[in-house]
């Protein structure tokens, strides 16, 4: 069945059959494909091809580059249901979230097409008579994209669409856990290339490989930008390696996202916001809500309401009418169980968190999402566990809540539910949340593509997607033009 779906998406059977690297579906833990892993040598050959493609593509006018991305958006619209289904099968997302991920790809295509007629520079006032100063943006080269299993296709599209309209070539190394959605996305892109007509060969390439292949990409000086999404552990390795060769990186790493729940909050809204943010995608989003910082006066009430809501959450096959699908694999399940054990040791009271449906799916890992009331922000709370665990903390003074929000190593997403305008504004001020995303009366997850996406501290500091994130995919050039007959020097220097 997966084979037919892949073929409908344009993937050649020899690329997903008979290879040495087994691909499993988290839905029931069965093997669904075997892909071949590429060597570091093959990666270097692809980088050479990509570089040649870049040399031609950078001179194609940006609006024409945008036309390729426009066509890609069209192809994605035609195949949204199929690609969404494949995301559900390979990453375990419920149908709505699988489709939502493809919609994100379509949205970023639209954004990038508009951008292809902008890519604005500046004009700057010169201190010298008869001179112009301006700032222009130029293509960079081959952009390496490394992506995580939990957003197996959208992250690539965020990077690739912007990189392409900016005049770059792209090489993508997806997670080894999700090569099939990558093969399918690449096949759809190749379809768009055919319709487009005259793009250089190797403009956007895919590497199916493990760590060795990833490292070959990371270490190659012909790749001026590496955009890497994944764990903080991965960023700690990749960031310094890229920096050592003076490359640039966009790092999109782990999050440990909090909600402050103030006494004035609309609790009906908040409970719904918490449920989607904490339980959606089985807690496997970088923006998943992991810490609830509730005012002491309402904490017990909200926990009671949450337990009731958690009790009704349907857990099961993500393609059926369920809200919570499986964890990615046993490793994720073990990490969740050991975090819950640590939380108990650190004084926590655990509700939920048990394995579900093991009789039906002995090789898959479904869990009931957990709520853990903690006496304080202990070590386990400060750590990102990539599973549906919501730690609940309480506060008395608003300043203490802000302190708890910020007092973790990560800085991706945050939010406050309050009807007090002073608290809301303070939360989004310079001395408020220290995260890349700070929302009011909206949960921590589910960002739109129009804003810049990313976070601070151990989240890596990178920004992708909307706003002016495109600038990271280009090089800035300052131009001074003298249209006078004199040669005045800056700072009034006389040199004769
Ligand atoms: P991971 O770090 O295990 O793997 C991510 C990618 O990095 C994979 O493609 C992997 O092959 C590659 N990789 C790992 N080590 C490498 C190395 N030394 N050199 C080159 N490549 C290397 O992460 P995961 O388990 O796939 O994803 C979950 C993590 O990703 C969570 O921490 C989550 O918060 C984070 N994430 C962050 C964002 C964000 O935008 N901030 C988005 C999605 C996921």
mmCIF file of N, CA, C and O in Angstrom, residues 329-370:
data_model
loop_
_atom_site.group_PDB
_atom_site.id
_atom_site.type_symbol
_atom_site.label_atom_id
_atom_site.label_comp_id
_atom_site.label_asym_id
_atom_site.label_seq_id
_atom_site.Cartn_x
_atom_site.Cartn_y
_atom_site.Cartn_z
ATOM 1 N N UNK A 329 9.039 6.015 18.051
ATOM 2 C CA UNK A 329 9.653 4.695 18.183
ATOM 3 C C UNK A 329 9.871 4.352 19.658
ATOM 4 O O UNK A 329 9.530 5.142 20.548
ATOM 5 N N UNK A 330 10.487 3.212 19.887
ATOM 6 C CA UNK A 330 10.726 2.747 21.257
ATOM 7 C C UNK A 330 11.639 3.708 22.017
ATOM 8 O O UNK A 330 11.458 3.948 23.209
ATOM 9 N N UNK A 331 12.597 4.242 21.288
ATOM 10 C CA UNK A 331 13.532 5.190 21.904
ATOM 11 C C UNK A 331 12.755 6.374 22.518
ATOM 12 O O UNK A 331 13.046 6.809 23.637
ATOM 13 N N UNK A 332 11.749 6.875 21.799
ATOM 14 C CA UNK A 332 10.939 7.988 22.299
ATOM 15 C C UNK A 332 10.135 7.551 23.525
ATOM 16 O O UNK A 332 10.006 8.294 24.501
ATOM 17 N N UNK A 333 9.611 6.328 23.469
ATOM 18 C CA UNK A 333 8.830 5.805 24.593
ATOM 19 C C UNK A 333 9.722 5.659 25.834
ATOM 20 O O UNK A 333 9.360 6.080 26.934
ATOM 21 N N UNK A 334 10.915 5.085 25.646
ATOM 22 C CA UNK A 334 11.824 4.896 26.779
ATOM 23 C C UNK A 334 12.222 6.243 27.387
ATOM 24 O O UNK A 334 12.300 6.386 28.608
ATOM 25 N N UNK A 335 12.456 7.239 26.508
ATOM 26 C CA UNK A 335 12.841 8.566 27.011
ATOM 27 C C UNK A 335 11.695 9.158 27.845
ATOM 28 O O UNK A 335 11.920 9.770 28.893
ATOM 29 N N UNK A 336 10.468 8.928 27.386
ATOM 30 C CA UNK A 336 9.316 9.450 28.131
ATOM 31 C C UNK A 336 9.218 8.767 29.500
ATOM 32 O O UNK A 336 9.049 9.426 30.529
ATOM 33 N N UNK A 337 9.343 7.435 29.510
ATOM 34 C CA UNK A 337 9.207 6.715 30.782
ATOM 35 C C UNK A 337 10.321 7.100 31.748
ATOM 36 O O UNK A 337 10.091 7.240 32.947
ATOM 37 N N UNK A 338 11.528 7.294 31.227
ATOM 38 C CA UNK A 338 12.595 7.636 32.174
ATOM 39 C C UNK A 338 12.417 9.068 32.683
ATOM 40 O O UNK A 338 12.714 9.356 33.846
ATOM 41 N N UNK A 339 11.851 9.968 31.856
ATOM 42 C CA UNK A 339 11.575 11.333 32.350
ATOM 43 C C UNK A 339 10.499 11.284 33.438
ATOM 44 O O UNK A 339 10.604 11.980 34.455
ATOM 45 N N UNK A 340 9.487 10.443 33.251
ATOM 46 C CA UNK A 340 8.424 10.354 34.265
ATOM 47 C C UNK A 340 8.984 9.784 35.581
ATOM 48 O O UNK A 340 8.624 10.245 36.663
ATOM 49 N N UNK A 341 9.885 8.808 35.458
ATOM 50 C CA UNK A 341 10.494 8.233 36.671
ATOM 51 C C UNK A 341 11.327 9.300 37.391
ATOM 52 O O UNK A 341 11.267 9.442 38.619
ATOM 53 N N UNK A 342 12.058 10.078 36.613
ATOM 54 C CA UNK A 342 12.860 11.152 37.225
ATOM 55 C C UNK A 342 11.958 12.188 37.883
ATOM 56 O O UNK A 342 12.251 12.708 38.957
ATOM 57 N N UNK A 343 10.859 12.506 37.202
ATOM 58 C CA UNK A 343 9.939 13.511 37.744
ATOM 59 C C UNK A 343 9.397 13.037 39.096
ATOM 60 O O UNK A 343 9.311 13.819 40.050
ATOM 61 N N UNK A 344 9.076 11.743 39.192
ATOM 62 C CA UNK A 344 8.591 11.207 40.482
ATOM 63 C C UNK A 344 9.683 11.365 41.537
ATOM 64 O O UNK A 344 9.422 11.798 42.654
ATOM 65 N N UNK A 345 10.915 11.020 41.160
ATOM 66 C CA UNK A 345 12.039 11.147 42.101
ATOM 67 C C UNK A 345 12.221 12.591 42.557
ATOM 68 O O UNK A 345 12.683 12.854 43.661
ATOM 69 N N UNK A 346 11.893 13.521 41.663
ATOM 70 C CA UNK A 346 12.106 14.937 41.999
ATOM 71 C C UNK A 346 10.862 15.549 42.655
ATOM 72 O O UNK A 346 10.720 16.762 42.713
ATOM 73 N N UNK A 347 9.933 14.690 43.076
ATOM 74 C CA UNK A 347 8.788 15.174 43.859
ATOM 75 C C UNK A 347 7.510 15.370 43.071
ATOM 76 O O UNK A 347 6.542 15.943 43.587
ATOM 77 N N UNK A 348 7.467 14.915 41.828
ATOM 78 C CA UNK A 348 6.281 15.130 40.990
ATOM 79 C C UNK A 348 5.179 14.106 41.215
ATOM 80 O O UNK A 348 5.433 12.983 41.657
ATOM 81 N N UNK A 349 3.945 14.511 40.880
ATOM 82 C CA UNK A 349 2.789 13.603 40.924
ATOM 83 C C UNK A 349 2.327 13.406 39.488
ATOM 84 O O UNK A 349 1.957 14.365 38.811
ATOM 85 N N UNK A 350 2.371 12.155 39.037
ATOM 86 C CA UNK A 350 2.134 11.880 37.614
ATOM 87 C C UNK A 350 0.702 11.396 37.379
ATOM 88 O O UNK A 350 0.215 10.500 38.065
ATOM 89 N N UNK A 351 0.065 12.021 36.371
ATOM 90 C CA UNK A 351 -1.246 11.547 35.900
ATOM 91 C C UNK A 351 -1.055 11.125 34.444
ATOM 92 O O UNK A 351 -0.521 11.874 33.633
ATOM 93 N N UNK A 352 -1.468 9.918 34.080
ATOM 94 C CA UNK A 352 -1.333 9.453 32.695
ATOM 95 C C UNK A 352 0.077 8.973 32.399
ATOM 96 O O UNK A 352 0.842 8.631 33.300
ATOM 97 N N UNK A 353 0.416 8.935 31.107
ATOM 98 C CA UNK A 353 1.767 8.547 30.696
ATOM 99 C C UNK A 353 1.928 7.066 30.421
ATOM 100 O O UNK A 353 3.013 6.611 30.071
ATOM 101 N N UNK A 354 0.837 6.286 30.584
ATOM 102 C CA UNK A 354 0.976 4.835 30.398
ATOM 103 C C UNK A 354 0.950 4.473 28.913
ATOM 104 O O UNK A 354 0.371 5.167 28.102
ATOM 105 N N UNK A 355 1.575 3.331 28.640
ATOM 106 C CA UNK A 355 1.512 2.799 27.275
ATOM 107 C C UNK A 355 0.080 2.353 26.975
ATOM 108 O O UNK A 355 -0.616 1.837 27.856
ATOM 109 N N UNK A 356 -0.361 2.569 25.752
ATOM 110 C CA UNK A 356 -1.714 2.203 25.333
ATOM 111 C C UNK A 356 -1.640 1.259 24.127
ATOM 112 O O UNK A 356 -0.683 1.315 23.360
ATOM 113 N N UNK A 357 -2.682 0.482 23.934
ATOM 114 C CA UNK A 357 -2.891 -0.325 22.726
ATOM 115 C C UNK A 357 -1.761 -1.319 22.436
ATOM 116 O O UNK A 357 -1.553 -1.719 21.288
ATOM 117 N N UNK A 358 -1.015 -1.714 23.490
ATOM 118 C CA UNK A 358 0.127 -2.606 23.212
ATOM 119 C C UNK A 358 -0.304 -3.984 22.755
ATOM 120 O O UNK A 358 0.470 -4.675 22.087
ATOM 121 N N UNK A 359 -1.535 -4.408 23.110
ATOM 122 C CA UNK A 359 -1.983 -5.723 22.648
ATOM 123 C C UNK A 359 -2.200 -5.702 21.136
ATOM 124 O O UNK A 359 -1.843 -6.628 20.419
ATOM 125 N N UNK A 360 -2.782 -4.582 20.693
ATOM 126 C CA UNK A 360 -3.063 -4.475 19.266
ATOM 127 C C UNK A 360 -1.800 -4.165 18.461
ATOM 128 O O UNK A 360 -1.624 -4.656 17.347
ATOM 129 N N UNK A 361 -0.939 -3.326 19.043
ATOM 130 C CA UNK A 361 0.276 -2.902 18.326
ATOM 131 C C UNK A 361 1.507 -3.180 19.194
ATOM 132 O O UNK A 361 2.083 -2.256 19.778
ATOM 133 N N UNK A 362 1.926 -4.443 19.284
ATOM 134 C CA UNK A 362 3.055 -4.745 20.178
ATOM 135 C C UNK A 362 4.359 -4.053 19.767
ATOM 136 O O UNK A 362 5.244 -3.862 20.592
ATOM 137 N N UNK A 363 4.468 -3.669 18.493
ATOM 138 C CA UNK A 363 5.716 -3.035 18.032
ATOM 139 C C UNK A 363 5.588 -1.517 17.862
ATOM 140 O O UNK A 363 6.470 -0.884 17.291
ATOM 141 N N UNK A 364 4.461 -0.959 18.320
ATOM 142 C CA UNK A 364 4.294 0.497 18.211
ATOM 143 C C UNK A 364 4.096 1.060 19.614
ATOM 144 O O UNK A 364 3.814 0.314 20.551
ATOM 145 N N UNK A 365 4.256 2.374 19.737
ATOM 146 C CA UNK A 365 4.282 2.974 21.069
ATOM 147 C C UNK A 365 3.284 4.119 21.193
ATOM 148 O O UNK A 365 3.586 5.271 20.889
ATOM 149 N N UNK A 366 2.081 3.755 21.613
ATOM 150 C CA UNK A 366 1.046 4.748 21.901
ATOM 151 C C UNK A 366 1.067 5.005 23.405
ATOM 152 O O UNK A 366 1.276 4.071 24.187
ATOM 153 N N UNK A 367 0.852 6.265 23.790
ATOM 154 C CA UNK A 367 0.827 6.583 25.230
ATOM 155 C C UNK A 367 -0.330 7.531 25.524
ATOM 156 O O UNK A 367 -0.748 8.298 24.652
ATOM 157 N N UNK A 368 -0.797 7.472 26.768
ATOM 158 C CA UNK A 368 -1.720 8.532 27.179
ATOM 159 C C UNK A 368 -0.842 9.717 27.588
ATOM 160 O O UNK A 368 0.161 9.547 28.297
ATOM 161 N N UNK A 369 -1.211 10.917 27.145
ATOM 162 C CA UNK A 369 -0.403 12.082 27.496
ATOM 163 C C UNK A 369 -0.379 12.275 29.018
ATOM 164 O O UNK A 369 -1.354 11.931 29.698
ATOM 165 N N UNK A 370 0.732 12.782 29.521
ATOM 166 C CA UNK A 370 0.897 12.891 30.974
ATOM 167 C C UNK A 370 0.808 14.342 31.456
ATOM 168 O O UNK A 370 1.251 15.267 30.765
#
